[in-house]
Amino acid sequence: MMSVPYLLSRHLLCPLHERVLGRRTFARLRQIEREQWRSPVEVRLLQMRRLRSLLRHAVQHVPFYASRYRPASSVGRDGEPERLNLRALPTLSKQDIRAHADELIWPESPGRLRPYSTGGSSGDPLHFFIDRPRQASDAAARILTHRWFGVDAGRRELFLWGCPIELTRTDRLRAWRDGLFNHRLLSAFDLSRERMREYAEVFRRFRPRCLFGYPSTLSRWAEHLMTHEAAMPTGDLRAVFVTGEVCDPVQRRTLERCFRVPVADGYGSREAGFIAHQCPAGSMHVIASEVFVEVMDGDRPAREGEFGEIVVTHLHALGMPFIRYRTGDFGRLLPGRCPCGRGWPRMDAVQGRRTDGIHLPDGRFMHGLAVIYVLRETPGVEQFQVRQTSDFALEVRVVTSDGAASDVLGRIESGLRRVVGDQVPVRVRRTPTIERAASGKHRPVLSDVESGGARPGQSSHRAPRPAVAVGADAAFEEVIA
Ligand SMILES: [Zn+2]
């Protein structure tokens, strides 16, 4: 198994690769390394400055924003927009992107715009473009957050991710390039016992500095390792990076017990970028040098600490600006500062939960977090799944800890009743385990109710399934698509 010396990869191959592609990733990295330590006030000012120039750029050069924003802007002496109030501007929906993809592009964009898409395997696909500066920004954010845990670019990284069995020529090229970066990809589509044993052997020989994947598949592998393999030498391992779905406390503990290193959660999407990542102190920090995050409750901004839809502006995407993009994910911004000293805001995020929610008989739709938080905050609950049957009833299955209070089920039931009201029957029962699919995301909330009563835009009940990725680089691009 090929493995390139770290220094060669870090200081020659990685920077060379980025330069050949016209991405100033390492310059960006040096800048955000410094900016993360600025005070919250300085961070805010920096964001405002970047937002202002982004908005100015969008109105001047991008037809979609020009026609949409001009009425909201005042015009200066040079005939150019002077003042734009971000909060007064309309948000950007997935439907807007589908309907106006061509007008969302900066026609004179220097360098090539790369086409991307998400959600091909389920729901409606979204097609969009990403330019080099935006790629560099997302890649720099990824390297930075890995470095928080002592994992530099060029260190050996083992991905447990979706990948096809048959490799095409491009895939082989990618695999070869992944080799230069010390990335190694294992398929999360096949987690048979035989395969998981092979992966253990790969782990021993490759000695990765970090692991990367969905918490459900990584923890499944970890369970296998602890049950069927002799003690695993963790060797050089420094961290396990999880992404793409809610990492529940049991999965986190399983990973910590098996690998004996910190587990850190990342949040982002292919279209919106690398949005937030947990630091060693456990806070999920917004990558505030690169993205501006708002939380909306319908059309008004949510208060600090209040849940709502996560709306993202990518500060470096000039080729196809994403301004006030509605992610469909739910979360909240948290008050206060993190003890780690970074000035970047902290948030909670739950991905792709917009369609994983509960329907009420009166036609209202409630996002999954409403019920997830009741369960999360009940002491003694280790794992859970809520399924809404077609008659609106909630079937709740929970795995409880040994020390759970005797009335834990009753507490969950009354907590849920407070949220969903009397119209919805709630049944809670204990279960020894919650089964997980071999691949794909764990869904804490599922509903069998037809989406007739859902809000516009909720066309699909299915959670976004991971599209097929073909290499470690694709895995990153897909980070949570
Ligand atoms: Zn922190």
Short mmCIF file of C-alpha atoms and ligand atoms in Angstrom, two decimals:
data_model
loop_
_atom_site.label_atom_id
_atom_site.label_comp_id
_atom_site.label_asym_id
_atom_site.label_seq_id
_atom_site.Cartn_x
_atom_site.Cartn_y
_atom_site.Cartn_z
CA MET A 1 0.00 0.00 0.00
CA MET A 2 1.51 3.26 -1.12
CA SER A 3 2.03 5.97 1.42
CA VAL A 4 3.91 9.19 0.63
CA PRO A 5 6.17 10.75 3.28
CA TYR A 6 4.20 13.44 5.08
CA LEU A 7 6.64 16.30 4.47
CA LEU A 8 6.77 15.58 0.75
CA SER A 9 2.98 15.49 0.55
CA ARG A 10 2.40 18.53 2.79
CA HIS A 11 5.04 20.87 1.44
CA LEU A 12 5.33 19.83 -2.19
CA LEU A 13 2.56 17.65 -3.60
CA CYS A 14 -0.50 19.26 -1.96
CA PRO A 15 0.55 22.89 -2.62
CA LEU A 16 1.64 21.99 -6.14
CA HIS A 17 -1.66 20.31 -6.88
CA GLU A 18 -3.59 23.33 -5.64
CA ARG A 19 -1.43 25.71 -7.63
CA VAL A 20 -1.77 23.72 -10.84
CA LEU A 21 -5.54 23.93 -10.43
CA GLY A 22 -5.35 27.67 -9.80
CA ARG A 23 -6.54 27.42 -6.21
CA ARG A 24 -4.91 29.58 -3.58
CA THR A 25 -5.82 27.13 -0.86
CA PHE A 26 -2.70 27.49 1.26
CA ALA A 27 -2.72 31.29 1.14
CA ARG A 28 -6.35 31.16 2.30
CA LEU A 29 -5.36 28.71 5.03
CA ARG A 30 -2.67 31.06 6.37
CA GLN A 31 -5.21 33.87 6.46
CA ILE A 32 -7.95 31.98 8.30
CA GLU A 33 -5.38 30.52 10.72
CA ARG A 34 -4.89 34.11 11.88
CA GLU A 35 -8.50 35.26 11.61
CA GLN A 36 -9.95 32.51 13.80
CA TRP A 37 -8.31 34.12 16.87
CA ARG A 38 -9.77 37.59 16.32
CA SER A 39 -12.33 38.86 18.82
CA PRO A 40 -16.03 38.36 18.06
CA VAL A 41 -16.37 42.08 17.30
CA GLU A 42 -13.46 42.04 14.84
CA VAL A 43 -14.88 38.87 13.26
CA ARG A 44 -18.21 40.60 12.77
CA LEU A 45 -16.60 43.65 11.20
CA LEU A 46 -14.59 41.48 8.85
CA GLN A 47 -17.75 39.63 7.82
CA MET A 48 -19.58 42.88 7.18
CA ARG A 49 -16.73 44.11 4.99
CA ARG A 50 -16.73 40.91 2.97
CA LEU A 51 -20.52 40.91 2.73
CA ARG A 52 -20.51 44.45 1.43
CA SER A 53 -18.08 43.73 -1.34
CA LEU A 54 -19.90 40.51 -2.21
CA LEU A 55 -23.24 42.32 -2.51
CA ARG A 56 -21.69 45.07 -4.57
CA HIS A 57 -20.14 42.48 -6.87
CA ALA A 58 -23.42 40.58 -7.19
CA VAL A 59 -25.47 43.65 -8.09
CA GLN A 60 -22.89 44.86 -10.58
CA HIS A 61 -22.01 41.60 -12.30
CA VAL A 62 -24.61 38.90 -11.75
CA PRO A 63 -27.88 39.37 -13.69
CA PHE A 64 -30.09 37.55 -11.19
CA TYR A 65 -29.00 39.70 -8.25
CA ALA A 66 -28.90 42.84 -10.35
CA SER A 67 -32.61 42.61 -11.12
CA ARG A 68 -33.52 41.32 -7.71
CA TYR A 69 -31.54 43.65 -5.50
CA ARG A 70 -31.52 46.92 -7.37
CA PRO A 71 -34.95 47.96 -6.13
CA ALA A 72 -33.69 47.48 -2.57
CA SER A 73 -30.51 49.51 -3.03
CA SER A 74 -29.89 53.21 -3.13
CA VAL A 75 -27.77 54.42 -6.00
CA GLY A 76 -24.60 56.42 -5.50
CA ARG A 77 -23.17 59.20 -7.63
CA ASP A 78 -21.39 56.76 -9.93
CA GLY A 79 -24.71 55.07 -10.64
CA GLU A 80 -23.67 52.04 -8.64
CA PRO A 81 -25.54 50.63 -5.65
CA GLU A 82 -24.43 52.21 -2.43
CA ARG A 83 -26.31 50.79 0.43
CA LEU A 84 -27.76 47.33 0.74
CA ASN A 85 -29.34 45.97 3.86
CA LEU A 86 -28.68 42.25 3.80
CA ARG A 87 -31.65 41.45 5.98
CA ALA A 88 -33.98 43.28 3.64
CA LEU A 89 -32.88 41.23 0.64
CA PRO A 90 -34.86 38.20 -0.49
CA THR A 91 -33.46 34.80 0.39
CA LEU A 92 -32.29 32.34 -2.26
CA SER A 93 -34.19 29.06 -2.47
CA LYS A 94 -33.37 25.82 -4.25
CA GLN A 95 -36.25 26.63 -6.62
CA ASP A 96 -34.59 29.98 -7.47
CA ILE A 97 -31.41 28.12 -8.35
CA ARG A 98 -33.26 25.62 -10.53
CA ALA A 99 -35.20 28.33 -12.33
CA HIS A 100 -32.38 30.87 -12.78
CA ALA A 101 -29.12 28.90 -12.86
CA ASP A 102 -27.86 30.75 -15.95
CA GLU A 103 -28.52 34.23 -14.54
CA LEU A 104 -26.85 33.37 -11.26
CA ILE A 105 -23.46 33.20 -12.94
CA TRP A 106 -20.95 36.01 -13.26
CA PRO A 107 -20.51 36.03 -17.05
CA GLU A 108 -16.96 37.46 -16.95
CA SER A 109 -15.84 35.17 -14.16
CA PRO A 110 -12.08 34.63 -14.50
CA GLY A 111 -11.14 30.96 -14.69
CA ARG A 112 -13.36 28.01 -15.22
CA LEU A 113 -16.57 27.40 -13.30
CA ARG A 114 -16.98 23.76 -12.39
CA PRO A 115 -20.45 22.20 -12.59
CA TYR A 116 -21.67 20.38 -9.48
CA SER A 117 -24.90 18.76 -8.46
CA THR A 118 -26.50 17.28 -5.37
CA GLY A 119 -29.36 15.00 -4.53
CA GLY A 120 -29.29 13.00 -7.75
CA SER A 121 -30.28 9.74 -6.13
CA SER A 122 -33.30 11.09 -4.28
CA GLY A 123 -35.49 14.14 -4.55
CA ASP A 124 -34.84 16.79 -7.16
CA PRO A 125 -31.23 17.28 -8.16
CA LEU A 126 -29.73 20.73 -7.79
CA HIS A 127 -27.20 21.90 -10.39
CA PHE A 128 -24.85 24.77 -9.71
CA PHE A 129 -21.33 26.08 -10.35
CA ILE A 130 -18.30 26.60 -8.18
CA ASP A 131 -15.28 28.73 -9.01
CA ARG A 132 -11.67 28.31 -7.93
CA PRO A 133 -11.66 30.83 -5.05
CA ARG A 134 -14.70 29.13 -3.58
CA GLN A 135 -13.03 25.70 -3.89
CA ALA A 136 -9.90 27.06 -2.25
CA SER A 137 -11.95 28.53 0.57
CA ASP A 138 -13.77 25.26 1.32
CA ALA A 139 -10.57 23.24 1.08
CA ALA A 140 -8.72 25.64 3.39
CA ALA A 141 -11.53 25.41 5.96
CA ARG A 142 -11.26 21.64 5.88
CA ILE A 143 -7.50 21.67 6.39
CA LEU A 144 -7.79 24.24 9.19
CA THR A 145 -10.36 22.25 11.16
CA HIS A 146 -8.31 19.06 10.78
CA ARG A 147 -5.31 20.94 12.10
CA TRP A 148 -7.30 21.80 15.24
CA PHE A 149 -6.84 18.12 16.08
CA GLY A 150 -3.21 17.78 15.04
CA VAL A 151 -4.02 16.40 11.59
CA ASP A 152 -2.22 18.44 8.93
CA ALA A 153 -2.74 18.22 5.15
CA GLY A 154 -0.66 15.36 3.77
CA ARG A 155 -1.20 13.17 6.85
CA ARG A 156 -2.70 9.75 6.25
CA GLU A 157 -6.52 9.93 6.23
CA LEU A 158 -8.82 6.94 5.97
CA PHE A 159 -12.27 7.58 4.48
CA LEU A 160 -15.17 5.23 5.06
CA TRP A 161 -17.49 6.55 2.39
CA GLY A 162 -19.70 5.49 -0.48
CA CYS A 163 -17.78 4.32 -3.52
CA PRO A 164 -18.65 2.12 -6.47
CA ILE A 165 -17.16 -1.33 -6.93
CA GLU A 166 -16.27 -0.85 -10.59
CA LEU A 167 -13.74 1.91 -11.06
CA THR A 168 -13.69 3.95 -14.25
CA ARG A 169 -10.54 5.49 -15.68
CA THR A 170 -11.21 8.88 -14.05
CA ASP A 171 -11.76 7.13 -10.74
CA ARG A 172 -8.39 5.43 -11.04
CA LEU A 173 -6.80 8.78 -11.75
CA ARG A 174 -8.44 10.17 -8.66
CA ALA A 175 -7.38 7.18 -6.61
CA TRP A 176 -3.82 7.75 -7.75
CA ARG A 177 -4.05 11.42 -6.81
CA ASP A 178 -5.60 10.55 -3.44
CA GLY A 179 -2.50 8.43 -2.93
CA LEU A 180 -0.28 11.50 -3.27
CA PHE A 181 -2.27 13.19 -0.52
CA ASN A 182 -2.22 10.08 1.66
CA HIS A 183 -5.99 9.72 1.35
CA ARG A 184 -7.32 6.19 1.31
CA LEU A 185 -10.93 5.35 0.56
CA LEU A 186 -12.91 2.35 1.80
CA SER A 187 -16.44 1.66 0.61
CA ALA A 188 -19.14 2.24 3.19
CA PHE A 189 -21.62 0.52 0.86
CA ASP A 190 -20.36 -2.90 1.78
CA LEU A 191 -20.09 -3.44 5.52
CA SER A 192 -20.28 -7.20 5.59
CA ARG A 193 -18.32 -8.94 8.32
CA GLU A 194 -15.77 -10.14 5.82
CA ARG A 195 -15.25 -6.62 4.47
CA MET A 196 -15.03 -5.05 7.93
CA ARG A 197 -12.28 -7.55 8.75
CA GLU A 198 -10.37 -6.48 5.65
CA TYR A 199 -10.78 -2.84 6.66
CA ALA A 200 -9.26 -3.62 10.06
CA GLU A 201 -6.21 -4.96 8.22
CA VAL A 202 -6.07 -1.80 6.09
CA PHE A 203 -6.25 0.29 9.25
CA ARG A 204 -3.37 -1.60 10.86
CA ARG A 205 -1.10 -1.30 7.87
CA PHE A 206 -2.05 2.20 6.74
CA ARG A 207 -1.89 3.69 10.27
CA PRO A 208 -4.12 6.71 9.51
CA ARG A 209 -3.81 9.98 11.35
CA CYS A 210 -7.59 10.40 11.17
CA LEU A 211 -10.80 8.70 10.10
CA PHE A 212 -13.58 10.41 8.15
CA GLY A 213 -17.16 9.25 7.49
CA TYR A 214 -20.78 9.07 8.59
CA PRO A 215 -21.16 8.42 12.32
CA SER A 216 -23.52 5.50 11.62
CA THR A 217 -21.13 3.57 9.39
CA LEU A 218 -17.98 4.39 11.38
CA SER A 219 -19.59 3.35 14.66
CA ARG A 220 -20.86 0.15 13.08
CA TRP A 221 -17.33 -0.67 12.03
CA ALA A 222 -16.07 0.28 15.51
CA GLU A 223 -18.55 -2.14 17.09
CA HIS A 224 -17.24 -4.87 14.83
CA LEU A 225 -13.64 -4.06 15.74
CA MET A 226 -14.34 -4.19 19.45
CA THR A 227 -16.26 -7.47 19.22
CA HIS A 228 -14.32 -9.43 16.66
CA GLU A 229 -10.82 -8.06 16.38
CA ALA A 230 -7.92 -8.32 18.76
CA ALA A 231 -7.02 -5.01 20.43
CA MET A 232 -6.63 -2.41 17.70
CA PRO A 233 -3.43 -0.43 17.93
CA THR A 234 -4.58 3.14 17.31
CA GLY A 235 -1.01 4.09 16.40
CA ASP A 236 -0.86 7.59 14.93
CA LEU A 237 -4.59 8.23 15.09
CA ARG A 238 -5.50 11.69 16.44
CA ALA A 239 -9.18 12.16 15.63
CA VAL A 240 -12.34 10.72 14.12
CA PHE A 241 -14.21 13.22 11.91
CA VAL A 242 -17.90 12.57 11.40
CA THR A 243 -20.34 14.38 9.18
CA GLY A 244 -23.65 14.23 7.36
CA GLU A 245 -26.05 13.06 10.05
CA VAL A 246 -26.81 13.47 13.73
CA CYS A 247 -24.06 11.78 15.75
CA ASP A 248 -25.91 10.40 18.76
CA PRO A 249 -24.20 9.94 22.15
CA VAL A 250 -23.98 6.16 21.74
CA GLN A 251 -22.19 6.43 18.40
CA ARG A 252 -19.85 9.02 19.83
CA ARG A 253 -19.03 6.86 22.83
CA THR A 254 -18.55 3.78 20.67
CA LEU A 255 -16.08 5.67 18.50
CA GLU A 256 -14.25 7.13 21.49
CA ARG A 257 -14.03 3.76 23.20
CA CYS A 258 -12.80 1.96 20.11
CA PHE A 259 -10.30 4.52 18.84
CA ARG A 260 -9.44 6.41 22.06
CA VAL A 261 -9.26 9.80 20.32
CA PRO A 262 -11.62 12.83 20.12
CA VAL A 263 -14.63 12.64 17.81
CA ALA A 264 -15.43 15.90 15.97
CA ASP A 265 -18.52 16.75 13.97
CA GLY A 266 -18.54 18.84 10.79
CA TYR A 267 -21.42 20.62 9.10
CA GLY A 268 -21.62 21.78 5.51
CA SER A 269 -23.02 20.92 2.13
CA ARG A 270 -21.83 20.72 -1.41
CA GLU A 271 -23.75 23.79 -2.47
CA ALA A 272 -23.46 25.96 0.64
CA GLY A 273 -19.82 25.13 1.48
CA PHE A 274 -17.92 24.20 4.58
CA ILE A 275 -20.08 25.90 7.21
CA ALA A 276 -19.09 24.84 10.72
CA HIS A 277 -16.92 22.38 12.62
CA GLN A 278 -16.42 21.27 16.20
CA CYS A 279 -13.28 22.47 17.95
CA PRO A 280 -11.38 20.46 20.58
CA ALA A 281 -13.43 22.19 23.31
CA GLY A 282 -16.58 20.72 21.74
CA SER A 283 -18.20 23.86 20.27
CA MET A 284 -19.34 23.85 16.69
CA HIS A 285 -17.80 27.04 15.26
CA VAL A 286 -19.11 28.81 12.18
CA ILE A 287 -16.18 29.22 9.76
CA ALA A 288 -16.90 32.93 9.92
CA SER A 289 -14.07 34.06 7.64
CA GLU A 290 -15.68 32.12 4.80
CA VAL A 291 -19.42 32.00 5.43
CA PHE A 292 -22.05 34.20 7.04
CA VAL A 293 -24.77 32.25 8.84
CA GLU A 294 -28.25 33.45 9.72
CA VAL A 295 -31.09 31.51 11.29
CA MET A 296 -34.59 32.23 10.04
CA ASP A 297 -37.92 31.47 11.59
CA GLY A 298 -40.04 31.59 8.44
CA ASP A 299 -39.35 35.04 6.99
CA ARG A 300 -38.07 36.71 10.12
CA PRO A 301 -34.68 36.25 11.75
CA ALA A 302 -34.77 33.89 14.72
CA ARG A 303 -33.51 35.21 18.04
CA GLU A 304 -30.13 34.06 19.29
CA GLY A 305 -30.46 30.57 20.74
CA GLU A 306 -33.76 29.98 18.91
CA PHE A 307 -34.08 27.24 16.30
CA GLY A 308 -34.87 27.90 12.69
CA GLU A 309 -33.73 27.28 9.17
CA ILE A 310 -30.03 27.81 8.51
CA VAL A 311 -29.44 30.47 5.82
CA VAL A 312 -25.92 30.79 4.47
CA THR A 313 -24.02 33.37 2.47
CA HIS A 314 -20.72 32.17 1.07
CA LEU A 315 -18.34 35.12 1.30
CA HIS A 316 -15.94 33.92 -1.40
CA ALA A 317 -18.21 32.54 -4.11
CA LEU A 318 -18.04 35.21 -6.79
CA GLY A 319 -18.50 33.04 -9.90
CA MET A 320 -21.92 31.92 -8.69
CA PRO A 321 -22.78 33.81 -5.53
CA PHE A 322 -24.87 32.05 -2.90
CA ILE A 323 -26.41 34.92 -0.98
CA ARG A 324 -28.85 34.18 1.84
CA TYR A 325 -29.21 30.62 0.62
CA ARG A 326 -31.88 28.58 2.40
CA THR A 327 -30.20 25.29 3.23
CA GLY A 328 -33.28 23.41 4.42
CA ASP A 329 -31.25 22.44 7.51
CA PHE A 330 -32.24 23.41 11.00
CA GLY A 331 -30.15 24.84 13.75
CA ARG A 332 -29.46 27.76 16.03
CA LEU A 333 -26.74 30.26 16.80
CA LEU A 334 -25.50 30.09 20.38
CA PRO A 335 -24.63 33.04 22.59
CA GLY A 336 -21.33 33.38 24.44
CA ARG A 337 -17.76 32.51 23.64
CA CYS A 338 -15.99 29.20 23.47
CA PRO A 339 -13.26 28.52 26.06
CA CYS A 340 -10.90 27.57 23.20
CA GLY A 341 -10.47 31.31 22.52
CA ARG A 342 -11.59 31.37 18.89
CA GLY A 343 -13.76 34.37 18.08
CA TRP A 344 -15.96 32.56 15.59
CA PRO A 345 -19.64 32.17 16.57
CA ARG A 346 -20.94 28.85 17.81
CA MET A 347 -23.95 26.97 16.49
CA ASP A 348 -25.97 23.76 16.60
CA ALA A 349 -26.92 22.25 13.29
CA VAL A 350 -29.04 19.35 12.14
CA GLN A 351 -28.68 18.44 8.55
CA GLY A 352 -31.34 17.76 5.98
CA ARG A 353 -34.03 17.58 8.59
CA ARG A 354 -36.44 19.71 6.71
CA THR A 355 -38.19 16.74 5.20
CA ASP A 356 -37.66 14.54 8.25
CA GLY A 357 -40.44 15.93 10.31
CA ILE A 358 -43.86 15.35 11.77
CA HIS A 359 -47.17 16.12 10.11
CA LEU A 360 -50.07 17.22 12.27
CA PRO A 361 -53.68 16.36 11.35
CA ASP A 362 -54.49 20.07 10.94
CA GLY A 363 -51.99 20.25 8.05
CA ARG A 364 -49.10 21.80 9.96
CA PHE A 365 -45.61 20.41 9.51
CA MET A 366 -43.16 20.33 12.37
CA HIS A 367 -39.48 19.85 11.80
CA GLY A 368 -37.77 16.84 13.31
CA LEU A 369 -35.81 18.88 15.83
CA ALA A 370 -38.93 19.62 17.79
CA VAL A 371 -39.20 15.96 18.78
CA ILE A 372 -35.47 15.21 18.64
CA TYR A 373 -34.81 17.71 21.40
CA VAL A 374 -37.40 16.22 23.72
CA LEU A 375 -35.63 12.88 23.43
CA ARG A 376 -32.14 14.28 23.59
CA GLU A 377 -32.88 16.21 26.74
CA THR A 378 -34.47 13.30 28.59
CA PRO A 379 -31.82 11.78 30.87
CA GLY A 380 -31.22 8.07 30.33
CA VAL A 381 -32.06 8.08 26.60
CA GLU A 382 -29.17 6.64 24.61
CA GLN A 383 -30.65 6.17 21.15
CA PHE A 384 -34.04 6.66 19.61
CA GLN A 385 -36.11 6.61 16.48
CA VAL A 386 -39.47 8.26 15.98
CA ARG A 387 -41.70 6.91 13.26
CA GLN A 388 -44.97 8.57 12.39
CA THR A 389 -47.44 6.07 10.98
CA SER A 390 -49.94 7.02 8.29
CA ASP A 391 -52.66 7.65 10.92
CA PHE A 392 -50.43 10.42 12.41
CA ALA A 393 -49.51 8.39 15.52
CA LEU A 394 -45.92 8.61 16.78
CA GLU A 395 -44.21 5.29 17.45
CA VAL A 396 -41.16 6.05 19.54
CA ARG A 397 -38.48 3.44 20.17
CA VAL A 398 -35.77 4.21 22.70
CA VAL A 399 -32.66 2.52 23.96
CA THR A 400 -32.22 3.50 27.60
CA SER A 401 -29.13 3.38 29.78
CA ASP A 402 -28.85 1.06 32.79
CA GLY A 403 -29.31 3.91 35.22
CA ALA A 404 -32.38 5.41 33.53
CA ALA A 405 -35.20 6.49 35.83
CA SER A 406 -38.20 4.15 35.98
CA ASP A 407 -40.53 6.82 34.60
CA VAL A 408 -38.32 7.65 31.63
CA LEU A 409 -40.89 6.44 29.07
CA GLY A 410 -43.64 8.44 30.74
CA ARG A 411 -41.48 11.55 30.70
CA ILE A 412 -40.80 11.18 27.01
CA GLU A 413 -44.48 10.71 26.30
CA SER A 414 -45.55 13.80 28.20
CA GLY A 415 -42.68 15.81 26.67
CA LEU A 416 -43.79 14.84 23.18
CA ARG A 417 -47.43 15.55 23.93
CA ARG A 418 -46.50 19.08 24.88
CA VAL A 419 -44.91 19.48 21.44
CA VAL A 420 -47.41 17.74 19.16
CA GLY A 421 -50.64 18.29 21.10
CA ASP A 422 -53.56 15.99 21.84
CA GLN A 423 -54.46 15.18 18.25
CA VAL A 424 -51.49 12.88 17.81
CA PRO A 425 -51.32 9.57 19.68
CA VAL A 426 -47.86 8.94 21.16
CA ARG A 427 -46.59 5.43 21.94
CA VAL A 428 -43.19 5.00 23.55
CA ARG A 429 -41.45 1.68 24.05
CA ARG A 430 -38.04 0.37 24.94
CA THR A 431 -35.93 -1.53 22.47
CA PRO A 432 -32.52 -3.19 22.95
CA THR A 433 -31.08 -1.65 19.76
CA ILE A 434 -31.97 0.59 16.85
CA GLU A 435 -30.96 -1.16 13.68
CA ARG A 436 -28.97 0.74 11.08
CA ALA A 437 -28.72 0.27 7.36
CA ALA A 438 -25.36 -0.90 6.02
CA SER A 439 -24.98 2.41 4.25
CA GLY A 440 -26.88 5.66 4.16
CA LYS A 441 -27.88 7.94 6.93
CA HIS A 442 -29.50 7.13 10.20
CA ARG A 443 -32.80 8.95 10.34
CA PRO A 444 -33.96 9.75 13.86
CA VAL A 445 -37.37 10.90 12.60
CA LEU A 446 -39.41 9.32 9.81
CA SER A 447 -42.95 9.95 8.69
CA ASP A 448 -45.26 7.77 6.61
CA VAL A 449 -47.86 10.53 6.35
CA GLU A 450 -48.34 11.76 2.80
CA SER A 451 -46.88 15.22 2.41
CA GLY A 452 -50.20 16.81 1.35
CA GLY A 453 -50.19 19.03 4.40
CA ALA A 454 -46.56 19.99 4.14
CA ARG A 455 -45.36 23.48 3.43
CA PRO A 456 -44.48 24.28 -0.17
CA GLY A 457 -41.11 22.95 -1.14
CA GLN A 458 -41.36 19.79 0.88
CA SER A 459 -41.88 17.53 -2.03
CA SER A 460 -40.07 14.53 -0.69
CA HIS A 461 -40.15 12.50 2.48
CA ARG A 462 -36.94 10.78 1.73
CA ALA A 463 -33.81 11.92 3.44
CA PRO A 464 -31.06 12.86 1.02
CA ARG A 465 -29.15 9.69 0.38
CA PRO A 466 -25.44 9.98 -0.16
CA ALA A 467 -24.78 10.06 -3.87
CA VAL A 468 -22.07 7.79 -5.16
CA ALA A 469 -18.67 9.27 -4.50
CA VAL A 470 -15.66 8.15 -6.42
CA GLY A 471 -12.66 9.32 -4.45
CA ALA A 472 -11.58 11.00 -1.30
CA ASP A 473 -11.78 14.35 -3.03
CA ALA A 474 -15.33 13.62 -4.11
CA ALA A 475 -16.06 12.51 -0.57
CA PHE A 476 -15.05 15.95 0.62
CA GLU A 477 -17.04 17.70 -2.06
CA GLU A 478 -19.94 15.61 -1.04
CA VAL A 479 -19.32 16.27 2.60
CA ILE A 480 -22.79 15.77 3.53
CA ALA A 481 -24.53 16.53 0.28
ZN ZN B 1 -13.96 26.45 20.44
#
